[in-house]
Coordinates of C-alpha atoms in Angstrom, one line a residue:
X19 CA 123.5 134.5 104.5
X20 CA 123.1 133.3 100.9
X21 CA 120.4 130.6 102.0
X22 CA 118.8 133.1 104.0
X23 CA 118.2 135.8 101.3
X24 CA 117.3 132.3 99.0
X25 CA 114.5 131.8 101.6
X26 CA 113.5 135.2 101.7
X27 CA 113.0 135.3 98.0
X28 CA 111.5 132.6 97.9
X29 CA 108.9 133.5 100.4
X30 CA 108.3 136.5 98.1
X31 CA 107.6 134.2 94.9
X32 CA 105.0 132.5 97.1
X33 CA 103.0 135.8 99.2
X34 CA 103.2 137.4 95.3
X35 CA 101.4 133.8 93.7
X36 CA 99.1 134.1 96.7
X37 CA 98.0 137.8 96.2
X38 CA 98.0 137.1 92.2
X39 CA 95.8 134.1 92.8
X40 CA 92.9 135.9 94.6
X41 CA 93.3 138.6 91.9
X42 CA 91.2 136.4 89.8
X43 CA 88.3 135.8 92.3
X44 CA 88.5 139.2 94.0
X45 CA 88.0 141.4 90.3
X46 CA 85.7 138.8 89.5
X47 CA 83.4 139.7 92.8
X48 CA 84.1 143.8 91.8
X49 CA 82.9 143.0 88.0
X50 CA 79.9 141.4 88.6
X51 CA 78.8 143.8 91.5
X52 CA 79.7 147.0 89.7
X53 CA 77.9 145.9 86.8
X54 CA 74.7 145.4 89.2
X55 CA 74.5 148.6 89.4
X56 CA 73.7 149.5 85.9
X57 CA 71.0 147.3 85.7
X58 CA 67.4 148.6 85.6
X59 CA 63.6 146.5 86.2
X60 CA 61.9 145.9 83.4
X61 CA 59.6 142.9 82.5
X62 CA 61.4 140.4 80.3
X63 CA 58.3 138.4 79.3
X64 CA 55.3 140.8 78.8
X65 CA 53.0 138.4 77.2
X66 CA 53.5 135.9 80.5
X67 CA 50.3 135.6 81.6
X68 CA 48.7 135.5 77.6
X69 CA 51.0 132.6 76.0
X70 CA 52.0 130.8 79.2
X71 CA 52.6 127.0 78.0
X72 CA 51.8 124.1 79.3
X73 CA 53.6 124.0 83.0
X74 CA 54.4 121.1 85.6
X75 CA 55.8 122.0 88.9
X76 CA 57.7 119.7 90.8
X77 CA 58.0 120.0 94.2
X78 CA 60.3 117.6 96.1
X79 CA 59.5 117.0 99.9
X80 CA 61.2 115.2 102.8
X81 CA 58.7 115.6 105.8
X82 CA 57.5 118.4 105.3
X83 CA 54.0 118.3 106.5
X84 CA 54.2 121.4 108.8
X85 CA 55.5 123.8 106.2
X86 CA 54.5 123.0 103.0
X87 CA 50.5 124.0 102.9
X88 CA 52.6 127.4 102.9
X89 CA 54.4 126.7 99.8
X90 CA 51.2 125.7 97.9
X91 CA 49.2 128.4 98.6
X92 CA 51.4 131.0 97.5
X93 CA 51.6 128.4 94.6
X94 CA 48.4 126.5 93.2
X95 CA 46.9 130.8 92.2
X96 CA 49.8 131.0 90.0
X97 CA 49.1 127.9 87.9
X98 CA 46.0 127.1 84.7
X99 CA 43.9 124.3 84.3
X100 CA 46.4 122.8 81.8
X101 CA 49.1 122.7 84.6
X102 CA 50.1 120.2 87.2
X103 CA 51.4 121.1 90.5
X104 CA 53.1 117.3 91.7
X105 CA 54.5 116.7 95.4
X106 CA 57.1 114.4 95.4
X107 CA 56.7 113.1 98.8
X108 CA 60.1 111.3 98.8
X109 CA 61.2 109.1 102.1
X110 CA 58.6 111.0 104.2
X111 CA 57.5 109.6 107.6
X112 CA 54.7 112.2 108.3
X113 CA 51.7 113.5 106.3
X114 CA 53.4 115.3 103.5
X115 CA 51.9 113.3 100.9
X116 CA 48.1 114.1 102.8
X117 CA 48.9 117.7 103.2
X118 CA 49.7 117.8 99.6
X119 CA 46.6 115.9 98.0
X120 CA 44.4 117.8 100.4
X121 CA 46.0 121.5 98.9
X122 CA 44.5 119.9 95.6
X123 CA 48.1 118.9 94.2
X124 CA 49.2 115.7 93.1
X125 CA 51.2 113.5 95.4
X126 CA 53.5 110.7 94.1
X127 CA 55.2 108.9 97.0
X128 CA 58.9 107.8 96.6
X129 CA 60.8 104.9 99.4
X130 CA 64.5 104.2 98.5
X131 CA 66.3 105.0 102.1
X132 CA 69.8 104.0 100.3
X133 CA 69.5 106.9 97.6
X134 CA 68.4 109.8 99.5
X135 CA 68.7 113.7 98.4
X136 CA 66.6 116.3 96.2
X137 CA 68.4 114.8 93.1
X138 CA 66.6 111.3 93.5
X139 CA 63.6 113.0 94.0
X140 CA 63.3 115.0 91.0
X141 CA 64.3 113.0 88.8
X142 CA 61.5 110.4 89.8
X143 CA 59.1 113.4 89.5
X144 CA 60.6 113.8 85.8
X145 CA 60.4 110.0 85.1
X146 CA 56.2 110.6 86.4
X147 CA 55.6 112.9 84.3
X148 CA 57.8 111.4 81.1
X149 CA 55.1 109.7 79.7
X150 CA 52.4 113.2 79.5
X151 CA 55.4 115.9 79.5
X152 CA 54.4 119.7 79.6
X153 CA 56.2 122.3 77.3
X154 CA 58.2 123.8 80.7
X155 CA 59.0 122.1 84.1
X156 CA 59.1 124.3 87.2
X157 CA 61.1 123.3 90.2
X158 CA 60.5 124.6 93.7
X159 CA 61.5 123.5 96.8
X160 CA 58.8 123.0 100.0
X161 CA 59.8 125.8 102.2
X162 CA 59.7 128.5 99.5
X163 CA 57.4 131.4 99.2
X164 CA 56.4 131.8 95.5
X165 CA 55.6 135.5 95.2
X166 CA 52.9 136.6 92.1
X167 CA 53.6 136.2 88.4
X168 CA 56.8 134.3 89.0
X169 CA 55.6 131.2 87.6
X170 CA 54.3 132.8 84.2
X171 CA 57.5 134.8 83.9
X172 CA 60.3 132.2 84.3
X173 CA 58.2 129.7 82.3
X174 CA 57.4 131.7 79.5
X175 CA 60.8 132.6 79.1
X176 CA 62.0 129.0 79.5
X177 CA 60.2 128.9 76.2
X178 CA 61.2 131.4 74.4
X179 CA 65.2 131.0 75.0
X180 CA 65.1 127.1 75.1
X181 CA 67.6 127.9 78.2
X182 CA 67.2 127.1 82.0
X183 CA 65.7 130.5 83.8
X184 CA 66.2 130.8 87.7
X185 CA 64.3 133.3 89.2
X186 CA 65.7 135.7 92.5
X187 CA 66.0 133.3 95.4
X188 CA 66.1 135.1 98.9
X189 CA 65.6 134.3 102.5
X190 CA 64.1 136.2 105.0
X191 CA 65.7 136.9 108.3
X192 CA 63.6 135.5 111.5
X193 CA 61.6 138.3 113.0
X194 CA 64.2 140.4 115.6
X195 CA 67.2 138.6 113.6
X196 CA 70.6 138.9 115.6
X197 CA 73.6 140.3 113.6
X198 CA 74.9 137.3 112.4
X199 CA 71.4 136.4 110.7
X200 CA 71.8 139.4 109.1
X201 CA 74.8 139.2 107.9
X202 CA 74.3 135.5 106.7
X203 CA 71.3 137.2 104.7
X204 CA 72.9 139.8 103.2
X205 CA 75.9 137.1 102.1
X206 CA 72.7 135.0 100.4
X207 CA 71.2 138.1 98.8
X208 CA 74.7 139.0 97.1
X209 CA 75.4 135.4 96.1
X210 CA 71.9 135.1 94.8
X211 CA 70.9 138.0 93.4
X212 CA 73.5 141.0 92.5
X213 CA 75.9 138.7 91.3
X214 CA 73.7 137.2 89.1
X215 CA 72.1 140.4 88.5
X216 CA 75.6 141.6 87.0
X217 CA 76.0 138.7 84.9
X218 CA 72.8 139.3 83.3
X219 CA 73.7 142.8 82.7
X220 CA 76.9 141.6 81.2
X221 CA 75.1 139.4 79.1
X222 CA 76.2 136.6 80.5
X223 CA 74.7 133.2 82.0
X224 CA 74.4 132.3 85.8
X225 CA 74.1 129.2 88.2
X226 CA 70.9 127.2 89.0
X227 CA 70.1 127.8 92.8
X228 CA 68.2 125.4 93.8
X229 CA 64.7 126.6 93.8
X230 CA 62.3 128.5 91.3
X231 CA 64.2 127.4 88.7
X232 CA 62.3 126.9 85.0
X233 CA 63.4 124.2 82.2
X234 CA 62.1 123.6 78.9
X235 CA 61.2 119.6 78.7
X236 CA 63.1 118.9 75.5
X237 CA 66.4 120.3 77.6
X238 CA 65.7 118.9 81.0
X239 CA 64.7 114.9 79.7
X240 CA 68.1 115.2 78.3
X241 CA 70.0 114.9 81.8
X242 CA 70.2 112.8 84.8
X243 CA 69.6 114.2 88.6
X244 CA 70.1 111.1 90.1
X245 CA 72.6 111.6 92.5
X246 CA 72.5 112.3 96.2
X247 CA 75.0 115.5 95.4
X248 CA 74.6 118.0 98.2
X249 CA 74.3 121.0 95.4
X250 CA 72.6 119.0 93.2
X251 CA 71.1 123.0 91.2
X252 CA 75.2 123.8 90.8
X253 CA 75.7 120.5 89.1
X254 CA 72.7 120.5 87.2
X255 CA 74.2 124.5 85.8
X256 CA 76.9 123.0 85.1
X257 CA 75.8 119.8 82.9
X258 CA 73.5 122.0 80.9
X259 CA 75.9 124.7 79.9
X260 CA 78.2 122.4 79.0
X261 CA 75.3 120.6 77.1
X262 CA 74.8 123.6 75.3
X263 CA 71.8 125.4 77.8
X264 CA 73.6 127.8 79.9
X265 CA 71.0 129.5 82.4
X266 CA 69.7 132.7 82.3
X267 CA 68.2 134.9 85.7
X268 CA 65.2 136.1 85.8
X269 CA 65.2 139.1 87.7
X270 CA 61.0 139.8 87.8
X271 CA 60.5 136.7 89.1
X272 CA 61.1 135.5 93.1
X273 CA 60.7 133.1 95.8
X274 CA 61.8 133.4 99.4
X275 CA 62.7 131.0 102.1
X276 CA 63.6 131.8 105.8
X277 CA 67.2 131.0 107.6
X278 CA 66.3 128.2 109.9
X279 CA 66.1 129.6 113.4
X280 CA 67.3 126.5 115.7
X281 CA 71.5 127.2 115.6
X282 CA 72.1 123.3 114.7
X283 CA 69.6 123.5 111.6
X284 CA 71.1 127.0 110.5
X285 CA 75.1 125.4 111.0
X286 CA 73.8 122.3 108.9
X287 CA 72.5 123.7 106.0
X288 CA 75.2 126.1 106.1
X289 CA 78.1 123.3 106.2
X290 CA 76.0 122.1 103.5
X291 CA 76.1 124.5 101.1
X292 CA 79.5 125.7 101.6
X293 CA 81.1 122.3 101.8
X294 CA 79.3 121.4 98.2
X295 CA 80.3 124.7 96.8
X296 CA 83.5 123.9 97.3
X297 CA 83.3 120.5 96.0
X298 CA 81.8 122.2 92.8
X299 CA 84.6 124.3 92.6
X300 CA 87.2 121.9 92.8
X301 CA 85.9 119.6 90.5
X302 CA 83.7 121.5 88.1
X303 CA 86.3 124.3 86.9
X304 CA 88.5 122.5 85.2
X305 CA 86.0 120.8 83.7
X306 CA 84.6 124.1 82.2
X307 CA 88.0 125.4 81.4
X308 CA 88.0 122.3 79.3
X309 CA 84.9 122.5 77.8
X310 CA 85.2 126.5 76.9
X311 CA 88.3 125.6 75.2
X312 CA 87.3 122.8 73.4
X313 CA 84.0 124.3 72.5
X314 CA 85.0 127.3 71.6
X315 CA 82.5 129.2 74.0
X316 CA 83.4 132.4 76.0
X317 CA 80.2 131.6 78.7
X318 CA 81.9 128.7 79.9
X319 CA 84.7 130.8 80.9
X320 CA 82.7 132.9 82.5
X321 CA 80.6 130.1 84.4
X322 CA 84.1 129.1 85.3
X323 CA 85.3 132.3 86.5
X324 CA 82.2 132.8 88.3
X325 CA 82.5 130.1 90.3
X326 CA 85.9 130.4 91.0
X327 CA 84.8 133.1 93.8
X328 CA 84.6 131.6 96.7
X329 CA 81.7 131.9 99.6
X330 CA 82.1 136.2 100.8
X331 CA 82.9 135.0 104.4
X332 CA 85.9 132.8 102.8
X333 CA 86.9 135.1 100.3
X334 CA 87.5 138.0 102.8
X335 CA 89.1 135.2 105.5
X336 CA 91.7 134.2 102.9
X337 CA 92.4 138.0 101.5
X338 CA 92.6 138.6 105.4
X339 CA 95.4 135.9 106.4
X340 CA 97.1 136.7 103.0
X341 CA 97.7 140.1 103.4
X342 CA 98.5 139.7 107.3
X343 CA 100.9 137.6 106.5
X344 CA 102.4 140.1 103.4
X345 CA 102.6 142.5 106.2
X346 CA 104.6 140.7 108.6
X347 CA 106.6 139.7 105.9
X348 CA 107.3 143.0 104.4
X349 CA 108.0 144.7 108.2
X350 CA 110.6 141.7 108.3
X351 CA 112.0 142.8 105.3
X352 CA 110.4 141.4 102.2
X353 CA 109.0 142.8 99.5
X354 CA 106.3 144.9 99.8
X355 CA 104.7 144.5 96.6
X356 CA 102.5 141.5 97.4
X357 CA 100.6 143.8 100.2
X358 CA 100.4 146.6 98.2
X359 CA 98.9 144.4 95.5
X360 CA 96.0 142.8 98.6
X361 CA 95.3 146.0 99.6
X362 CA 93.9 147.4 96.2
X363 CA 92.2 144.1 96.5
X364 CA 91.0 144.7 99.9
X365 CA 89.8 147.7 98.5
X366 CA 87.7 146.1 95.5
X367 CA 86.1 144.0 97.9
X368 CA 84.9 147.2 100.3
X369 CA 83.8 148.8 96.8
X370 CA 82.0 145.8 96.2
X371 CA 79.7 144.9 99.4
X372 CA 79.1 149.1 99.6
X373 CA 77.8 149.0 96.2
X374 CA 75.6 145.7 97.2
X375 CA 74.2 147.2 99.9
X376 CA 73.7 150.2 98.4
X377 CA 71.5 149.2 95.7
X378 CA 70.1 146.2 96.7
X379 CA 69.8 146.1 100.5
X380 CA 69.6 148.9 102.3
X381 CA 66.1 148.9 103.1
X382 CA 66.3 145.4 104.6
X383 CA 70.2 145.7 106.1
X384 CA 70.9 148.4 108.2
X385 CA 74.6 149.9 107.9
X386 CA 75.0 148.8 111.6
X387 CA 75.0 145.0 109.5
X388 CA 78.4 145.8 108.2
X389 CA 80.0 146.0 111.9
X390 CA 78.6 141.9 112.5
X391 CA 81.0 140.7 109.4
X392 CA 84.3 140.8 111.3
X393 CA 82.5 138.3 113.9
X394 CA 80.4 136.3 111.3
X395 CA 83.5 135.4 109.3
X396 CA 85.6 134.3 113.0
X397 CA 82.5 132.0 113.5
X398 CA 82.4 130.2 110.3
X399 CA 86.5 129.2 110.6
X400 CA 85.6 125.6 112.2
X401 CA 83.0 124.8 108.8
X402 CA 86.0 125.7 106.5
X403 CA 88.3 123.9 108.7
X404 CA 85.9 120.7 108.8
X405 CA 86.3 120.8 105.2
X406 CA 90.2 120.0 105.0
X407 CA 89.5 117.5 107.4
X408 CA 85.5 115.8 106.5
X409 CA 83.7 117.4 104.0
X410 CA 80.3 117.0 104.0
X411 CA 79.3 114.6 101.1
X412 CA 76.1 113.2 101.4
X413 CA 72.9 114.7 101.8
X414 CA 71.1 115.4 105.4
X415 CA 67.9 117.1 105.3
X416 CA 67.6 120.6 107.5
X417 CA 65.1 121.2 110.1
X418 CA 62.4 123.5 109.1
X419 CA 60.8 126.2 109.8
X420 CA 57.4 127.1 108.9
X421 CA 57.3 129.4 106.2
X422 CA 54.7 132.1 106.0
X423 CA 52.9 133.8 102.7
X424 CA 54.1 137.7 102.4

């Protein structure tokens, strides 16, 4: 009897650690969306398009011949005499690099098939420009849509905060998306843009991702992307804010991408991603616990809490399991305290994607989106599962779609 009601208690300790734990992820997620909802559009750099400076954009691309003429159209308006739009045509086996000097771009051509990966090529793209380097550098990736003004914005303000800027990074749903597209989209558009949106209003910095993002050169010659890291843009956040450049979001300036439509291209980037977050997370937060502390800097903390919250899909699967297994605990006669405790989290969460939606997608996400989730976040158990078993490390490029000018 006495070792059973030892177990028991025991058992309590843990589900109460559990619910605790996901306390700090869950108010997180409620924080940064609540605070979304305060903000309010207004042009951050109003003299853009008069004191733009000097602007190179780099554009890494791995075969991307069919989609990229896309890309440069919606790009090449945006930029001045004095800028240079460069192609980094990197391990390509097609006519990216023709495409490229054709749109009236300049193409560099990298071959290195042991160091593959985005990281590589940008940071031969800085090394080509090192010896005639502009005031900002502009990165944007070959499937992307860049939509009017968002080059002068981000780079403008590159220059006047001497900070990182990442401007709103969306995709678009194929046309007649299924449920589970949408639901994938409206995940992206949370991660990517009211989070980030809520930081900003809290006056707070965010994470690089990936594409449309803006750096001043005399902060961007001062770190290495040479690695083949599958979220190289995380990595690179998290270097420069510890360096002393913490990013900032740009929240006038965007560039869109579409969900690949072929289900093994979609499942690949999407094990991509996630896995790589998750590598960021395990390996990156303590490291910005320990630079907040030994700098003395609050946004470290708060890059560190931020990225303590998980991918949505994972964060409601492991809220889920926890408080189904509080439950069965507490009908077997536990406490009930750490299921009373996940279900006001359960609740901030609800608050949280309502208030999302709300304000930021439901033009483009119909409320019927919200009965998909349950299903969505069954499919994506095997990618999390692969991840405790073989976590995707190295970088494998993702089939394209052609992307279209909006």
């Amino acid at each position: 009897m006495i070792v059973y009601q030892l177990a028991i208690r025991c058992f309590e300790i843990v589900l109460l650690a559990i619910a605790l734990g996901l306390f700090i992820p869950i108010s997180v997620f409620f924080v940064e969306c609540i605070a979304a909802l305060f903000s309010q559009h207004q042009t951050e750099c109003k003299d853009a398009l008069v004191s733009q400076p000097r602007v190179d954009v780099l554009v890494p691309a791995h075969n991307e011949a069919a989609g990229i003429s896309a890309t440069l159209q919606s790009l090449l308006p945006q930029l001045s005499e004095q800028d240079r739009p460069i192609v980094i045509a990197d391990n390509c086996d097609d006519e990216t690099a023709a495409v490229a000097q054709k749109a009236g771009t300049t193409a560099i051509s990298r071959y290195d098939p042991q160091h593959r990966g985005k990281g590589y090529a940008l940071d031969y793209g800085l090394q080509y420009i090192a010896t005639n380097p502009p005031e900002v550098v502009v990165m944007v990736d070959a499937d992307c849509i860049v939509h009017p003004g968002a080059i002068a914005r981000i780079a403008c303000l590159a220059k006047a905060t001497v900070r990182p800027i990442q401007a709103v990074y969306l995709l678009t749903p194929p046309p007649n998306p299924e449920p589970k597209e949408l639901v994938s989209a409206l995940a992206f558009m949370v991660k990517n843009l009211v989070r980030p949106t809520g930081l900003k209003q809290l006056g707070l910095p965010c994470l690089l991702t990936g594409t449309g993002m803006a750096f001043p050169w005399s902060v961007i010659q001062k770190v290495s992307l040479a690695s083949g890291n599958i979220v190289e843009d995380m990595q690179l956040a998290v270097d420069l804010a510890i360096a002393g450049y913490s990013p900032q979001f740009c929240l006038d300036a965007q560039v869109t991408g579409v969900f690949p439509q072929q289900q093994h291209a979609a499942n690949s980037q999407r094990t991509r991603w996630e896995h790589g977050y998750l590598q960021i997370m395990l390996t990156q937060i303590p490291t910005l616990l320990r630079a907040s502390i030994d700098q003395k800097r609050f946004d470290l903390l708060a890059i560190a809490l931020d990225l303590c919250v998980p991918p949505l899909s994972l964060l409601v699967m492991m809220w889920a399991t926890a408080i189904g297994g509080a439950a069965l605990a507490g009908g077997l006669g536990t406490s009930w305290l750490p299921t009373i405790l996940l279900a006001m989290e359960g609740l901030l969460i609800f608050i949280s994607i309502v208030a999302a939606w709300s304000k930021f997608g439901r033009a483009n996400f119909p409320v019927q989106t919200m009965f998909a989730v349950p299903l969505y976040i069954l499919r994506k158990i095997p990618l999390y599962l692969a991840f405790l078993v073989q976590p995707q490390t190295k970088w494998i490029r993702t089939q394209r779609d052609s992307v279209t000018e909006k």
